[in-house]
CSV table of C-alpha atoms in Angstrom, one decimal:
chain,number,residue,atom,x,y,z
T,1,MET,CA,0.1,-0.4,0.1
T,2,THR,CA,0.7,4.0,-0.1
T,3,ASP,CA,0.1,7.3,0.7
T,4,GLY,CA,1.4,8.5,-2.6
T,5,ILE,CA,4.7,10.1,-1.6
T,6,ASP,CA,7.1,8.0,-2.7
T,7,GLY,CA,5.6,7.0,-5.6
T,8,PRO,CA,6.4,8.0,-9.4
T,9,ALA,CA,4.9,11.0,-10.9
T,10,GLY,CA,1.6,9.4,-12.3
T,11,HIS,CA,1.9,6.2,-10.9
T,12,SER,CA,-1.1,5.8,-8.9
T,13,PRO,CA,-0.9,2.4,-6.8
T,14,THR,CA,-3.0,1.2,-3.9
T,15,ARG,CA,-4.2,3.3,-0.9
T,16,ARG,CA,-5.4,2.2,2.2
T,17,SER,CA,-7.7,4.4,4.2
T,18,ALA,CA,-5.9,4.9,7.6
T,19,PRO,CA,-6.4,2.6,11.0
T,20,ARG,CA,-9.2,3.3,13.3
T,21,ARG,CA,-7.0,3.7,16.2
T,22,TRP,CA,-6.9,7.3,15.2
T,23,LEU,CA,-10.4,8.4,14.2
T,24,VAL,CA,-10.5,9.3,17.6
T,25,GLY,CA,-8.1,11.4,18.4
T,26,GLY,CA,-8.0,13.1,14.9
T,27,ALA,CA,-12.0,14.1,15.7
T,28,VAL,CA,-10.3,15.6,18.9
T,29,ALA,CA,-7.8,17.5,17.2
T,30,THR,CA,-10.1,18.6,14.6
T,31,LEU,CA,-12.5,20.0,16.9
T,32,ALA,CA,-9.9,21.8,19.4
T,33,THR,CA,-9.2,23.7,15.8
T,34,VAL,CA,-11.9,24.5,15.3
T,35,VAL,CA,-12.5,26.9,18.6
T,36,GLY,CA,-9.6,27.7,18.6
T,37,LEU,CA,-10.1,29.5,15.0
T,38,SER,CA,-13.9,30.4,16.8
T,39,LEU,CA,-12.1,32.3,20.2
T,40,ALA,CA,-9.3,34.4,17.9
T,41,LEU,CA,-11.5,35.3,14.8
T,42,ARG,CA,-13.5,36.7,17.7
T,43,SER,CA,-10.6,38.3,19.6
T,44,GLY,CA,-9.5,40.2,16.7
T,45,ALA,CA,-6.4,37.9,15.8
T,46,ALA,CA,-5.8,36.5,12.8
T,47,PRO,CA,-6.0,32.8,12.8
T,48,ALA,CA,-2.9,30.8,12.4
T,49,CYS,CA,-2.3,28.5,9.4
T,50,ALA,CA,-2.9,24.8,10.2
T,51,ALA,CA,-2.5,22.0,8.8
T,52,PRO,CA,-5.1,18.7,8.9
T,53,PRO,CA,-4.0,16.6,11.3
T,54,ARG,CA,-2.7,12.8,9.8
T,55,PRO,CA,-1.2,9.1,11.1
T,56,ALA,CA,2.1,9.7,11.4
T,57,VAL,CA,4.3,8.4,8.6
T,58,ALA,CA,7.6,5.8,10.1
T,59,LEU,CA,9.6,7.0,7.6
T,60,PRO,CA,13.3,5.3,8.4
T,61,ALA,CA,15.7,7.4,10.7
T,62,ALA,CA,18.4,9.2,8.1
T,63,GLY,CA,20.8,6.2,7.5
T,64,ALA,CA,19.1,3.3,8.4
T,65,GLN,CA,19.3,1.0,5.9
T,66,LEU,CA,16.0,-0.3,4.0
T,67,ALA,CA,16.1,-4.4,3.9
T,68,PRO,CA,13.5,-7.4,4.0
T,69,PRO,CA,12.9,-9.7,7.0
T,70,ALA,CA,15.7,-12.1,6.5
T,71,ALA,CA,15.4,-15.4,6.1
T,72,GLY,CA,15.9,-17.7,9.2
T,73,THR,CA,15.7,-14.8,11.5
T,74,ARG,CA,12.1,-15.1,13.6
T,75,HIS,CA,11.2,-11.5,14.2
T,76,GLU,CA,8.5,-10.5,16.9
T,77,GLY,CA,5.8,-8.0,16.1
T,78,LYS,CA,2.5,-6.6,15.6
T,79,ALA,CA,-0.4,-7.3,13.1
T,80,THR,CA,-3.3,-5.6,12.1
T,81,PHE,CA,-5.2,-5.7,9.0
T,82,TYR,CA,-6.6,-4.5,6.0
T,83,ASP,CA,-8.7,-5.0,2.2
T,84,SER,CA,-6.5,-4.2,-0.4
T,85,LYS,CA,-9.9,-4.3,-2.5
T,86,GLY,CA,-8.5,-7.2,-4.9
T,87,ALA,CA,-5.9,-4.3,-6.0
T,88,GLY,CA,-2.1,-5.9,-6.2
T,89,GLY,CA,-0.8,-3.3,-3.9
T,90,ASN,CA,2.1,-1.3,-4.7
T,91,CYS,CA,4.1,-4.1,-5.6
T,92,SER,CA,2.5,-3.4,-8.7
T,93,TYR,CA,0.8,-7.1,-9.2
T,94,PRO,CA,-2.4,-7.2,-11.6
T,95,ALA,CA,-4.8,-8.5,-8.8
T,96,ALA,CA,-4.2,-9.7,-5.4
T,97,PRO,CA,-2.9,-13.5,-4.8
T,98,ALA,CA,-5.8,-15.6,-5.6
T,99,ASP,CA,-6.3,-16.8,-1.7
T,100,ARG,CA,-6.3,-13.9,-0.4
T,101,ARG,CA,-3.5,-14.6,1.6
T,102,TYR,CA,-1.0,-11.0,1.3
T,103,VAL,CA,0.9,-8.2,3.2
T,104,ALA,CA,2.0,-4.9,3.2
T,105,LEU,CA,4.9,-3.7,5.3
T,106,GLY,CA,6.1,-0.9,6.5
T,107,PRO,CA,8.7,1.4,4.3
T,108,ALA,CA,12.2,-0.1,6.6
T,109,GLU,CA,11.4,-3.8,5.4
T,110,TYR,CA,9.6,-2.9,2.5
T,111,ALA,CA,13.0,-1.7,0.9
T,112,ASP,CA,11.7,0.4,-2.2
T,113,GLY,CA,9.9,-2.9,-3.5
T,114,ALA,CA,13.0,-5.4,-2.4
T,115,ALA,CA,10.6,-7.8,-0.5
T,116,CYS,CA,8.1,-7.6,-3.1
T,117,GLY,CA,6.9,-11.5,-4.0
T,118,GLY,CA,8.4,-12.9,-0.9
T,119,TYR,CA,6.6,-15.1,1.5
T,120,LEU,CA,6.9,-15.1,5.0
T,121,GLU,CA,4.8,-17.0,7.8
T,122,VAL,CA,3.2,-14.8,10.1
T,123,THR,CA,2.3,-16.6,13.9
T,124,GLY,CA,-0.2,-15.5,15.8
T,125,PRO,CA,-2.3,-16.6,19.0
T,126,LYS,CA,-4.5,-18.9,16.9
T,127,GLY,CA,-2.1,-20.4,14.4
T,128,THR,CA,-0.1,-19.3,11.9
T,129,VAL,CA,-0.7,-18.1,7.9
T,130,ARG,CA,1.5,-18.0,5.3
T,131,VAL,CA,1.6,-14.6,3.4
T,132,MET,CA,3.2,-13.0,0.4
T,133,VAL,CA,4.9,-9.8,0.2
T,134,MET,CA,2.8,-7.4,-2.1
T,135,ASP,CA,2.1,-3.7,-0.6
T,136,GLN,CA,3.4,-1.1,1.2
T,137,CYS,CA,2.3,0.4,4.3
T,138,PRO,CA,3.6,4.0,4.9
T,139,GLU,CA,2.7,4.2,8.7
T,140,CYS,CA,4.1,0.9,9.7
T,141,GLU,CA,7.2,0.9,12.0
T,142,PRO,CA,9.7,-1.9,11.1
T,143,GLY,CA,7.9,-4.9,12.8
T,144,HIS,CA,4.4,-4.0,12.0
T,145,LEU,CA,2.3,-6.2,9.3
T,146,ASP,CA,-0.8,-4.9,7.9
T,147,LEU,CA,-2.0,-8.7,7.1
T,148,SER,CA,-5.8,-9.0,4.6
T,149,ARG,CA,-8.0,-10.1,6.5
T,150,GLU,CA,-8.4,-13.1,5.2
T,151,ALA,CA,-4.9,-13.7,6.5
T,152,PHE,CA,-5.3,-12.0,10.3
T,153,ALA,CA,-8.7,-14.3,10.4
T,154,ARG,CA,-6.1,-17.5,10.8
T,155,ILE,CA,-4.1,-16.7,13.2
T,156,ALA,CA,-6.6,-14.1,15.1
T,157,ASP,CA,-10.0,-13.1,15.6
T,158,PRO,CA,-10.7,-10.2,13.6
T,159,VAL,CA,-13.0,-8.9,16.5
T,160,ARG,CA,-9.3,-8.0,18.3
T,161,GLY,CA,-7.9,-5.7,15.6
T,162,ILE,CA,-4.2,-5.5,16.5
T,163,VAL,CA,-2.7,-8.7,18.4
T,164,ASP,CA,1.5,-9.5,19.0
T,165,VAL,CA,3.2,-12.0,16.8
T,166,SER,CA,6.2,-13.7,15.7
T,167,TYR,CA,7.1,-14.2,11.7
T,168,ARG,CA,10.1,-14.9,9.4
T,169,LEU,CA,10.7,-15.1,5.6
T,170,VAL,CA,10.6,-18.4,3.8
T,171,ALA,CA,13.4,-20.0,1.9
T,172,ASP,CA,12.2,-21.4,-0.8
T,173,PRO,CA,8.7,-21.6,-0.2
T,174,PRO,CA,7.3,-23.8,-2.9
T,175,LEU,CA,5.8,-22.0,-6.6
T,176,SER,CA,2.9,-21.3,-7.9
T,177,GLY,CA,4.2,-22.3,-11.5
T,178,PRO,CA,6.6,-20.7,-13.7
T,179,LEU,CA,7.9,-17.2,-14.1
T,180,THR,CA,6.0,-14.8,-15.7
T,181,PHE,CA,6.2,-11.0,-17.0
T,182,ARG,CA,4.7,-8.2,-17.9
T,183,ILE,CA,6.1,-5.5,-19.8
T,184,LYS,CA,5.0,-2.3,-19.2
T,185,GLU,CA,2.2,0.1,-20.7
T,186,GLY,CA,4.6,3.0,-22.6
T,187,ALA,CA,7.2,0.7,-23.5
T,188,SER,CA,9.0,0.1,-26.3
T,189,GLN,CA,12.2,-0.4,-28.0
T,190,TRP,CA,13.3,2.9,-26.6
T,191,TRP,CA,12.2,2.6,-23.4
T,192,PHE,CA,12.0,-0.5,-21.5
T,193,ALA,CA,10.3,-1.9,-18.5
T,194,VAL,CA,8.9,-5.4,-16.7
T,195,LEU,CA,7.0,-7.2,-13.9
T,196,VAL,CA,8.6,-10.4,-13.0
T,197,ALA,CA,5.9,-12.7,-10.8
T,198,GLY,CA,6.5,-16.4,-9.6
T,199,HIS,CA,9.6,-15.9,-8.0
T,200,GLY,CA,9.1,-16.9,-4.5
T,201,ASN,CA,12.0,-15.7,-2.7
T,202,PRO,CA,12.1,-12.0,-3.1
T,203,LEU,CA,14.5,-10.7,-6.2
T,204,ARG,CA,18.4,-9.6,-6.2
T,205,SER,CA,18.4,-8.9,-10.2
T,206,VAL,CA,16.8,-8.9,-13.0
T,207,GLU,CA,19.2,-8.8,-16.3
T,208,VAL,CA,18.1,-8.4,-20.3
T,209,ARG,CA,19.4,-8.5,-23.6
T,210,GLN,CA,18.3,-8.9,-27.4
T,211,GLY,CA,18.1,-11.7,-29.1
T,212,GLY,CA,20.0,-14.9,-28.0
T,213,SER,CA,23.4,-13.1,-27.5
T,214,GLY,CA,25.5,-9.9,-26.8
T,215,PRO,CA,25.8,-8.5,-23.9
T,216,TRP,CA,23.7,-8.4,-20.5
T,217,ARG,CA,22.1,-5.3,-19.2
T,218,ALA,CA,20.9,-4.7,-15.8
T,219,ALA,CA,17.9,-3.7,-15.1
T,220,ALA,CA,17.4,-1.4,-12.0
T,221,ARG,CA,14.4,-1.7,-9.3
T,222,GLU,CA,11.7,0.8,-8.9
T,223,SER,CA,9.5,1.5,-5.7
T,224,TYR,CA,6.5,-0.2,-7.2
T,225,ASN,CA,8.8,-3.4,-8.6
T,226,TYR,CA,9.0,-3.0,-12.3
T,227,TRP,CA,12.5,-3.4,-13.4
T,228,LEU,CA,14.1,-0.9,-15.9
T,229,ILE,CA,16.1,0.4,-17.9
T,230,ASP,CA,15.9,3.6,-19.1
T,231,SER,CA,17.2,3.8,-22.7
T,232,GLY,CA,15.7,0.4,-24.1
T,233,ALA,CA,16.6,-3.2,-24.5
T,234,GLY,CA,15.9,-3.2,-28.2
T,235,PRO,CA,12.4,-4.2,-30.3
T,236,GLY,CA,12.8,-8.5,-29.2
T,237,PRO,CA,12.3,-10.6,-28.4
T,238,TYR,CA,14.3,-10.8,-25.6
T,239,GLN,CA,16.2,-13.2,-23.0
T,240,ILE,CA,15.9,-12.1,-19.5
T,241,ARG,CA,17.5,-13.4,-16.3
T,242,VAL,CA,16.7,-12.9,-13.2
T,243,THR,CA,18.2,-13.8,-9.9
T,244,ASP,CA,16.9,-14.0,-6.5
T,245,THR,CA,18.0,-13.2,-3.2
T,246,ARG,CA,18.9,-17.0,-2.3
T,247,GLY,CA,21.4,-17.5,-5.4
T,248,HIS,CA,18.4,-19.1,-7.9
T,249,ARG,CA,19.1,-17.9,-11.2
T,250,ALA,CA,16.4,-18.7,-14.1
T,251,THR,CA,16.4,-17.5,-18.2
T,252,ALA,CA,13.7,-17.1,-19.7
T,253,THR,CA,13.4,-17.0,-23.3
T,254,GLY,CA,11.4,-15.5,-26.0
T,255,ILE,CA,9.5,-12.7,-24.2
T,256,ARG,CA,8.2,-10.8,-26.3
T,257,MET,CA,7.7,-6.7,-26.3
T,258,ALA,CA,3.5,-6.9,-25.6
T,259,PRO,CA,2.7,-4.0,-23.3
T,260,GLY,CA,0.6,-5.0,-20.5
T,261,LYS,CA,-0.2,-8.9,-21.3
T,262,VAL,CA,1.5,-11.2,-18.9
T,263,GLN,CA,3.7,-14.1,-20.5
T,264,ARG,CA,3.5,-17.4,-19.2
T,265,SER,CA,7.8,-19.0,-19.2
T,266,SER,CA,8.1,-22.1,-19.2
T,267,VAL,CA,11.6,-21.9,-16.6
T,268,ARG,CA,10.9,-21.9,-12.7
T,269,MET,CA,13.3,-20.4,-10.2
T,270,TYR,CA,13.4,-23.2,-8.8
T,271,GLY,CA,13.7,-27.0,-8.1
T,272,GLY,CA,13.4,-27.3,-12.2
T,273,SER,CA,11.4,-26.0,-15.0
T,274,SER,CA,8.7,-27.3,-17.2
T,275,ARG,CA,8.1,-27.8,-20.4
T,276,GLY,CA,6.0,-24.9,-22.6
T,277,SER,CA,6.1,-21.6,-25.2
T,278,VAL,CA,6.1,-18.1,-23.9
T,279,ALA,CA,2.0,-17.1,-24.3
T,280,ALA,CA,0.5,-14.4,-23.0
T,281,THR,CA,-2.3,-14.5,-20.6
T,282,GLY,CA,-4.4,-11.9,-20.8
T,283,THR,CA,-4.3,-7.7,-20.3
T,284,PRO,CA,-4.5,-6.1,-16.9
T,285,SER,CA,-5.4,-2.8,-15.9
T,286,ALA,CA,-3.2,-0.4,-17.5
T,287,ARG,CA,-0.4,1.6,-15.6
T,288,PRO,CA,1.2,4.8,-16.9
T,289,LYS,CA,4.4,5.2,-17.5
T,290,PRO,CA,6.4,6.8,-14.9
T,291,SER,CA,8.6,9.6,-15.5
T,292,ALA,CA,12.5,9.8,-15.7
T,293,SER,CA,13.3,10.4,-12.5
T,294,ALA,CA,13.0,7.7,-10.8
T,295,SER,CA,12.7,7.2,-7.2
T,296,THR,CA,15.2,5.6,-4.8
T,297,ARG,CA,16.6,2.6,-6.6
T,298,ALA,CA,17.6,-1.0,-4.4
T,299,SER,CA,20.5,-2.5,-5.9
T,300,ALA,CA,20.4,-5.1,-8.3
T,301,ARG,CA,23.8,-6.7,-8.4
T,302,PRO,CA,23.6,-10.3,-10.5
T,303,THR,CA,25.6,-13.3,-9.0
T,304,PRO,CA,27.5,-16.1,-10.6
T,305,SER,CA,25.2,-18.8,-10.0
T,306,VAL,CA,23.2,-22.0,-12.2
T,307,THR,CA,21.3,-20.6,-14.7
T,308,VAL,CA,18.1,-22.8,-16.0
T,309,THR,CA,17.1,-22.5,-19.9
T,310,ALA,CA,13.6,-22.8,-21.2
T,311,GLY,CA,13.3,-26.0,-22.0
T,312,ALA,CA,15.6,-27.9,-19.6
T,313,THR,CA,16.0,-29.3,-16.3
T,314,ALA,CA,18.6,-28.1,-13.5
T,315,SER,CA,18.7,-26.6,-10.1
T,316,ALA,CA,20.3,-24.0,-8.3
T,317,GLU,CA,21.8,-23.8,-5.0
T,318,PRO,CA,21.7,-21.0,-3.1
T,319,THR,CA,24.6,-18.5,-2.6
T,320,GLY,CA,23.8,-16.9,0.4
T,321,LEU,CA,21.6,-13.4,1.2
T,322,GLU,CA,22.4,-9.8,0.1
T,323,ALA,CA,22.0,-6.9,2.4
T,324,PHE,CA,19.5,-3.9,-0.2
T,325,ALA,CA,21.0,-0.7,0.8
T,326,THR,CA,19.8,2.1,-0.4
T,327,ALA,CA,19.5,5.8,0.1
T,328,PRO,CA,17.1,6.6,3.2
T,329,LEU,CA,13.3,8.3,2.2
T,330,ALA,CA,12.6,11.8,2.5
T,331,ALA,CA,9.9,13.3,4.5
T,332,PRO,CA,7.2,14.9,3.2
T,333,SER,CA,7.5,19.5,3.2
T,334,PRO,CA,4.2,20.7,5.8
T,335,GLY,CA,2.6,23.0,4.5
T,336,CYS,CA,-0.9,24.5,4.3
T,337,ASP,CA,-2.9,24.8,0.9
């Protein structure tokens, strides 16, 4: 999820209303503001310009490192819930997962999109649920998980609203199928952007090359989870090489310049590959092309590993985790309209 602060110009990802726990305080603050302005006007004094109350945004401290939860490490925190209304959240997926078990993370753990597509195992008073990272929660501090209503109901009674939980990043979760690729609307041979899904672990890098030869070009991840090459990657078809945070690497071939269509490859990120050709599987709703001035990017450094190509069967051995170091997010400037 997002509050519109760190998205690129023209990008309008999912927006969620603030949790109810702020409503009472907001109403009291609003009433106090009205009373204060009334008294000031009666006394003849000019009223001061005051911004309306809003929930605090949990921006990382200056110099803080942005990083998704680490695999194998159990964290303690709290969970609330919200409803994305079927949308795919700040990670730009065409839709929420079919089982509607997803989670939004605060800015520090969302890490400018570096957590997108990974899975958390969350344990609460009633049990454990596995959720996909799909969204950002701007006001959530580290350790605060904003689950889907369906996921929250698996670990606690929704009437409670907020509960203590423990959670960990799942290493090598079961895959739903081969990798899928979606070229963004507005893309051409001069400007390339692709959304990768079905990878299981969070991604470390995406590389692209025109045809079946030539140099690999590293794409840069945007905070809304598309991988960009501002100068373009040629007319296609492309080979796209994907590396995750555990060192698994897979290469898909035959990806076409078909903006807005989800193309299903024939390779899995790990555990072997299925057979078949790339095929378009629909046209999700359009998203606007971002401006050239992109937001802070996570690093995209390839790591040598086993390569899985279309039509082959192989498994990749993990080579370890890598931290994601990025610049801190900028806080919005206060002011009055």
